[in-house]
Amino acid sequence: MNAQTNSTHLAVHPELADVLAALPERPENPYTDVAALRADFRRLMAPSMPAHDPRVTVRHAALSGPDGNTLDVQVLRPAGATGVLPGVLYLHGGGFVYGELDGPGPMAREACAAAGAVVVDVRYRLAPEHRYPAGVEDCYATLEWMAAHAAELGLDADRIAVTGASAGGNLAAAVCLMARDRRGPGIAWQGLLIPCLDDRLRSTSARRITDRRITNSVRLAHTWDTYLGPDRAPYTPAYAAPARATDLSGLPPAYVLTCGLDPLRDEGLDYARRLTEADVPVETKDVPGAWHFFEGYAPHTELARRTTAHWLAALRAALTSTSRTPAARA
């Protein structure tokens, strides 16, 4: 069954039908040319990258990474804001391989402006040059740096959220597990947006979404191979694939965003269910008829604007709640 025929059986949101119809088929394994993949992403995001965003100020900092490496971070602060603000560790997506932009990405900027927060956008090490656990350890080191330098950054160490989309959602979930297990900094909220959580790819949605114009399970299998490496162990650690974690208790309140035409939908919803069963407060949002990272391809649609507004409102509410309590430090 070709991609075009397969798509007729999927309920595409009316606002997105023309956008999907115009998309070309993509290679089954995009990681055969990493340089081209990174360049293509930059071209896709270029219209959303203004030379200057008057809503935020940006400064750059460097910190020591876990392996003696240097981590570059961008620290965003709402323009004109004074006093101590909540903090957000933002972890970009991109299949653990790409996703870095020349300046703060749209999601980091929106989080800063909408939540009135200091946002730290880290340039963690990417595969295939640096496979697991390099990237996630970089992200955790950045969380520790934020907490240790809270006064200098003008942020409240008891109000730090961690959020990311796709591979960034994976890293956000993993950082929360690491902070709990290592008795690290408290995390007030985790935002898992279209998260990539399970390397097994056994869910119904993973089997169902095969259209080559959008992210599908074949592409995701190559993503995992690239992140974990061809000689990976037979058992994947939970910090690499958080769905592998057997204990989700004691984690921070969560927000989980999924899309109806995303092969990752079911693993995201299942993780949300398991968090709930572990007595972790969870809010879920599913977007029927939308594919993985549809906002990047259709930012002009009302559906994209509503979806973005929804997770930003959840972030803002979590960081401004008077009853907030960060994840317990054991």
Short mmCIF file of C-alpha atoms in Angstrom, two decimals:
data_model
loop_
_atom_site.label_atom_id
_atom_site.label_comp_id
_atom_site.label_asym_id
_atom_site.label_seq_id
_atom_site.Cartn_x
_atom_site.Cartn_y
_atom_site.Cartn_z
CA MET A 1 0.00 0.00 0.00
CA ASN A 2 1.54 3.30 -1.01
CA ALA A 3 1.51 6.40 1.14
CA GLN A 4 -1.24 8.10 -0.82
CA THR A 5 -3.59 5.12 -0.55
CA ASN A 6 -2.76 4.59 3.11
CA SER A 7 -3.65 8.19 3.93
CA THR A 8 -7.21 7.79 2.66
CA HIS A 9 -7.86 5.56 5.68
CA LEU A 10 -6.62 8.18 8.14
CA ALA A 11 -8.89 10.91 9.46
CA VAL A 12 -6.84 14.03 8.69
CA HIS A 13 -7.97 17.26 10.33
CA PRO A 14 -9.66 19.48 7.70
CA GLU A 15 -7.20 22.33 8.29
CA LEU A 16 -4.30 20.00 7.57
CA ALA A 17 -5.57 18.10 4.53
CA ASP A 18 -4.01 20.41 1.92
CA VAL A 19 -0.76 20.64 3.89
CA LEU A 20 -0.42 16.86 4.02
CA ALA A 21 -1.32 16.50 0.35
CA ALA A 22 1.56 18.84 -0.58
CA LEU A 23 4.19 16.98 1.43
CA PRO A 24 6.63 14.77 -0.50
CA GLU A 25 7.51 11.26 0.57
CA ARG A 26 10.52 11.21 2.85
CA PRO A 27 13.35 8.67 2.90
CA GLU A 28 12.82 5.65 5.12
CA ASN A 29 16.16 6.31 6.81
CA PRO A 30 16.88 10.04 6.96
CA TYR A 31 20.02 9.48 9.03
CA THR A 32 22.08 8.28 6.09
CA ASP A 33 22.89 11.97 5.44
CA VAL A 34 22.95 13.73 8.79
CA ALA A 35 24.29 17.00 7.41
CA ALA A 36 21.42 17.24 4.92
CA LEU A 37 18.89 16.34 7.61
CA ARG A 38 20.14 19.13 9.87
CA ALA A 39 20.12 21.62 6.99
CA ASP A 40 16.58 20.62 5.97
CA PHE A 41 15.31 21.23 9.50
CA ARG A 42 16.88 24.67 9.60
CA ARG A 43 15.17 25.53 6.31
CA LEU A 44 11.81 24.31 7.63
CA MET A 45 12.11 26.44 10.75
CA ALA A 46 13.61 29.56 9.10
CA PRO A 47 10.23 31.35 8.70
CA SER A 48 9.66 30.99 12.45
CA MET A 49 13.05 32.42 13.41
CA PRO A 50 12.88 36.24 13.57
CA ALA A 51 16.14 38.16 13.75
CA HIS A 52 14.87 39.75 16.96
CA ASP A 53 12.03 38.85 19.30
CA PRO A 54 11.13 41.92 21.40
CA ARG A 55 9.39 39.76 23.97
CA VAL A 56 12.58 38.14 25.25
CA THR A 57 16.21 38.90 25.99
CA VAL A 58 18.86 36.29 25.31
CA ARG A 59 22.29 35.79 26.76
CA HIS A 60 24.71 32.96 26.23
CA ALA A 61 26.57 30.97 28.85
CA ALA A 62 28.89 27.99 28.95
CA LEU A 63 29.06 25.32 31.60
CA SER A 64 31.09 22.20 32.22
CA GLY A 65 29.47 19.06 30.92
CA PRO A 66 29.51 15.63 32.58
CA ASP A 67 32.42 14.33 30.48
CA GLY A 68 34.62 17.41 30.62
CA ASN A 69 32.81 18.78 27.58
CA THR A 70 31.57 22.35 27.33
CA LEU A 71 27.84 22.94 27.10
CA ASP A 72 26.51 26.05 25.43
CA VAL A 73 23.21 27.33 26.76
CA GLN A 74 20.93 30.19 25.80
CA VAL A 75 19.27 31.90 28.75
CA LEU A 76 16.00 33.62 27.85
CA ARG A 77 14.25 36.12 30.10
CA PRO A 78 11.03 38.06 29.44
CA ALA A 79 11.96 41.55 28.28
CA GLY A 80 11.61 44.06 31.09
CA ALA A 81 10.92 41.43 33.75
CA THR A 82 12.37 42.03 37.20
CA GLY A 83 12.69 39.96 40.31
CA VAL A 84 12.84 36.20 40.72
CA LEU A 85 11.00 34.22 38.07
CA PRO A 86 10.17 30.55 37.59
CA GLY A 87 12.56 28.54 35.45
CA VAL A 88 12.15 26.21 32.49
CA LEU A 89 14.71 23.75 31.18
CA TYR A 90 13.80 23.46 27.51
CA LEU A 91 15.09 20.43 25.60
CA HIS A 92 14.76 20.64 21.84
CA GLY A 93 13.57 17.75 19.69
CA GLY A 94 15.01 16.37 16.48
CA GLY A 95 15.42 12.63 16.79
CA PHE A 96 18.45 13.07 19.08
CA VAL A 97 20.34 14.06 15.91
CA TYR A 98 19.21 17.55 14.85
CA GLY A 99 17.02 20.37 16.12
CA GLU A 100 19.56 23.04 17.00
CA LEU A 101 18.91 26.46 15.51
CA ASP A 102 20.97 29.64 15.26
CA GLY A 103 18.98 31.23 18.05
CA PRO A 104 16.33 30.18 20.57
CA GLY A 105 13.68 28.09 18.84
CA PRO A 106 10.02 29.11 18.72
CA MET A 107 9.01 26.81 21.58
CA ALA A 108 11.67 28.18 23.91
CA ARG A 109 10.68 31.75 23.08
CA GLU A 110 6.98 31.04 23.51
CA ALA A 111 7.59 29.36 26.87
CA CYS A 112 9.57 32.36 28.08
CA ALA A 113 6.97 34.91 27.00
CA ALA A 114 3.84 32.96 27.95
CA ALA A 115 5.00 31.64 31.32
CA GLY A 116 7.01 34.70 32.35
CA ALA A 117 9.91 32.39 33.02
CA VAL A 118 13.67 32.19 32.68
CA VAL A 119 14.15 29.55 30.00
CA VAL A 120 17.43 27.69 29.58
CA ASP A 121 17.84 26.17 26.12
CA VAL A 122 20.76 23.74 26.14
CA ARG A 123 22.80 22.56 23.15
CA TYR A 124 23.19 18.98 24.30
CA ARG A 125 25.43 16.60 22.38
CA LEU A 126 23.82 14.94 19.39
CA ALA A 127 23.94 11.48 17.86
CA PRO A 128 25.42 9.84 15.88
CA GLU A 129 28.60 11.66 16.94
CA HIS A 130 27.55 11.29 20.58
CA ARG A 131 25.15 8.46 21.30
CA TYR A 132 23.26 7.69 24.52
CA PRO A 133 23.91 8.59 27.31
CA ALA A 134 25.81 11.74 26.24
CA GLY A 135 22.78 13.88 25.41
CA VAL A 136 20.65 13.04 28.42
CA GLU A 137 23.59 13.44 30.80
CA ASP A 138 24.17 16.90 29.31
CA CYS A 139 20.53 17.76 29.98
CA TYR A 140 20.72 16.57 33.57
CA ALA A 141 23.94 18.53 34.13
CA THR A 142 22.13 21.63 32.88
CA LEU A 143 19.32 21.07 35.38
CA GLU A 144 21.88 20.87 38.18
CA TRP A 145 23.52 24.05 36.90
CA MET A 146 20.19 25.88 36.87
CA ALA A 147 19.46 24.92 40.45
CA ALA A 148 22.97 25.75 41.68
CA HIS A 149 23.01 29.13 39.90
CA ALA A 150 19.39 30.07 40.55
CA ALA A 151 20.25 33.35 42.26
CA GLU A 152 22.57 34.40 39.46
CA LEU A 153 19.96 33.47 36.84
CA GLY A 154 17.17 35.21 38.71
CA LEU A 155 15.02 32.11 38.98
CA ASP A 156 13.26 30.28 41.77
CA ALA A 157 14.92 26.88 42.28
CA ASP A 158 11.63 25.53 43.67
CA ARG A 159 9.81 26.40 40.47
CA ILE A 160 11.78 24.69 37.69
CA ALA A 161 9.87 22.91 34.94
CA VAL A 162 11.39 20.58 32.36
CA THR A 163 9.83 20.35 28.92
CA GLY A 164 10.57 19.23 25.39
CA ALA A 165 8.97 17.83 22.25
CA SER A 166 9.57 14.48 20.54
CA ALA A 167 13.15 13.48 21.40
CA GLY A 168 13.08 16.47 23.75
CA GLY A 169 10.05 14.90 25.43
CA ASN A 170 12.08 11.73 25.89
CA LEU A 171 14.91 13.70 27.46
CA ALA A 172 12.51 15.64 29.70
CA ALA A 173 10.99 12.41 31.02
CA ALA A 174 14.44 10.89 31.50
CA VAL A 175 15.76 13.95 33.37
CA CYS A 176 12.81 13.68 35.76
CA LEU A 177 13.61 10.01 36.41
CA MET A 178 17.28 10.87 36.94
CA ALA A 179 16.48 13.72 39.34
CA ARG A 180 14.29 11.41 41.40
CA ASP A 181 16.76 8.52 41.43
CA ARG A 182 19.85 10.67 42.06
CA ARG A 183 18.11 12.88 44.63
CA GLY A 184 18.84 15.87 42.48
CA PRO A 185 17.08 19.20 42.04
CA GLY A 186 13.34 19.32 42.56
CA ILE A 187 11.23 19.63 39.41
CA ALA A 188 7.86 21.35 39.62
CA TRP A 189 6.38 20.07 36.33
CA GLN A 190 7.27 17.98 33.30
CA GLY A 191 5.89 18.84 29.87
CA LEU A 192 6.10 15.84 27.56
CA LEU A 193 5.07 17.02 24.10
CA ILE A 194 4.61 14.27 21.49
CA PRO A 195 7.25 12.32 23.44
CA CYS A 196 9.36 9.53 22.00
CA LEU A 197 9.45 7.12 24.95
CA ASP A 198 9.57 3.48 23.85
CA ASP A 199 12.18 1.89 21.58
CA ARG A 200 10.06 -1.28 21.21
CA LEU A 201 7.53 0.37 18.84
CA ARG A 202 4.89 -2.26 19.53
CA SER A 203 1.84 -0.03 19.96
CA THR A 204 -1.19 0.07 17.70
CA SER A 205 -0.40 3.61 16.58
CA ALA A 206 3.19 2.62 15.71
CA ARG A 207 1.90 -0.18 13.47
CA ARG A 208 -0.90 1.93 11.98
CA ILE A 209 0.99 5.04 10.86
CA THR A 210 3.04 4.09 7.79
CA ASP A 211 2.65 7.15 5.54
CA ARG A 212 6.13 8.11 4.31
CA ARG A 213 5.30 11.81 4.12
CA ILE A 214 5.14 12.03 7.90
CA THR A 215 6.95 10.46 10.84
CA ASN A 216 6.22 6.72 10.84
CA SER A 217 7.41 3.65 12.70
CA VAL A 218 10.08 2.75 10.13
CA ARG A 219 11.64 6.17 10.52
CA LEU A 220 11.42 5.88 14.30
CA ALA A 221 13.22 2.54 14.26
CA HIS A 222 16.13 4.25 12.51
CA THR A 223 15.94 7.06 15.08
CA TRP A 224 16.41 4.61 17.92
CA ASP A 225 19.22 2.79 16.09
CA THR A 226 21.02 6.09 15.58
CA TYR A 227 20.58 7.19 19.20
CA LEU A 228 21.47 3.90 20.85
CA GLY A 229 23.97 2.61 18.31
CA PRO A 230 24.17 -0.59 16.29
CA ASP A 231 25.89 -2.47 19.12
CA ARG A 232 23.36 -1.51 21.77
CA ALA A 233 22.61 -3.81 24.65
CA PRO A 234 19.59 -6.13 24.37
CA TYR A 235 17.91 -4.32 27.25
CA THR A 236 17.44 -0.58 26.82
CA PRO A 237 17.91 1.50 30.01
CA ALA A 238 14.98 3.55 31.27
CA TYR A 239 17.01 6.76 30.99
CA ALA A 240 17.22 6.05 27.25
CA ALA A 241 13.59 4.94 26.83
CA PRO A 242 11.53 6.15 29.80
CA ALA A 243 8.65 3.78 28.97
CA ARG A 244 11.01 1.05 30.19
CA ALA A 245 10.92 2.45 33.72
CA THR A 246 9.13 0.06 36.08
CA ASP A 247 8.46 2.64 38.82
CA LEU A 248 6.97 6.04 37.97
CA SER A 249 6.13 7.06 41.52
CA GLY A 250 7.52 10.24 43.01
CA LEU A 251 7.78 12.03 39.67
CA PRO A 252 6.66 15.64 39.14
CA PRO A 253 3.20 16.52 37.81
CA ALA A 254 3.02 15.95 34.09
CA TYR A 255 1.42 17.25 30.93
CA VAL A 256 1.39 14.85 27.98
CA LEU A 257 0.55 16.02 24.46
CA THR A 258 -0.15 13.48 21.69
CA CYS A 259 -1.40 13.60 18.10
CA GLY A 260 -3.85 11.23 16.46
CA LEU A 261 -1.74 10.47 13.38
CA ASP A 262 1.51 10.13 15.30
CA PRO A 263 3.02 6.65 15.70
CA LEU A 264 4.09 7.85 19.16
CA ARG A 265 0.53 8.56 20.29
CA ASP A 266 -0.15 5.33 22.16
CA GLU A 267 3.15 5.22 24.03
CA GLY A 268 2.54 8.80 25.19
CA LEU A 269 -0.98 7.99 26.37
CA ASP A 270 0.22 4.79 28.03
CA TYR A 271 2.94 6.69 29.90
CA ALA A 272 0.32 9.18 31.07
CA ARG A 273 -1.86 6.30 32.27
CA ARG A 274 1.02 4.73 34.17
CA LEU A 275 1.91 8.07 35.77
CA THR A 276 -1.69 8.39 36.93
CA GLU A 277 -1.60 4.87 38.37
CA ALA A 278 1.54 5.92 40.28
CA ASP A 279 -0.42 8.84 41.82
CA VAL A 280 1.36 11.46 39.71
CA PRO A 281 -0.99 14.29 38.64
CA VAL A 282 -1.32 14.21 34.84
CA GLU A 283 -3.05 16.35 32.24
CA THR A 284 -3.34 14.93 28.73
CA LYS A 285 -4.16 16.53 25.42
CA ASP A 286 -4.66 14.61 22.18
CA VAL A 287 -4.97 16.36 18.81
CA PRO A 288 -7.03 14.15 16.46
CA GLY A 289 -6.17 14.27 12.78
CA ALA A 290 -2.71 15.77 13.30
CA TRP A 291 0.67 14.17 12.67
CA HIS A 292 3.94 14.34 14.56
CA PHE A 293 5.22 17.94 14.78
CA PHE A 294 2.44 19.18 12.49
CA GLU A 295 2.89 22.68 13.91
CA GLY A 296 6.24 22.96 12.13
CA TYR A 297 4.55 22.34 8.79
CA ALA A 298 1.31 24.23 9.43
CA PRO A 299 2.08 26.99 11.96
CA HIS A 300 -0.52 29.24 10.29
CA THR A 301 -3.46 26.99 11.18
CA GLU A 302 -5.87 27.61 14.01
CA LEU A 303 -5.25 24.03 15.13
CA ALA A 304 -1.53 24.71 15.59
CA ARG A 305 -2.23 27.94 17.47
CA ARG A 306 -4.74 26.24 19.78
CA THR A 307 -2.41 23.32 20.44
CA THR A 308 0.49 25.61 21.31
CA ALA A 309 -1.73 27.78 23.50
CA HIS A 310 -2.95 24.72 25.39
CA TRP A 311 0.45 23.46 26.53
CA LEU A 312 1.67 26.97 27.25
CA ALA A 313 -1.36 27.56 29.49
CA ALA A 314 -0.58 24.34 31.36
CA LEU A 315 3.04 25.42 31.81
CA ARG A 316 2.03 28.86 33.04
CA ALA A 317 -0.53 27.43 35.46
CA ALA A 318 1.99 24.94 36.88
CA LEU A 319 4.57 27.66 37.52
CA THR A 320 2.17 30.20 39.01
CA SER A 321 0.08 27.90 41.20
CA THR A 322 0.19 28.95 44.85
CA SER A 323 -0.10 25.29 45.87
CA ARG A 324 2.91 24.18 43.85
CA THR A 325 5.33 21.71 45.36
CA PRO A 326 8.37 20.46 43.46
CA ALA A 327 9.14 16.78 43.20
CA ALA A 328 10.36 15.60 46.57
CA ARG A 329 14.06 15.30 47.16
CA ALA A 330 14.41 11.89 48.81
#
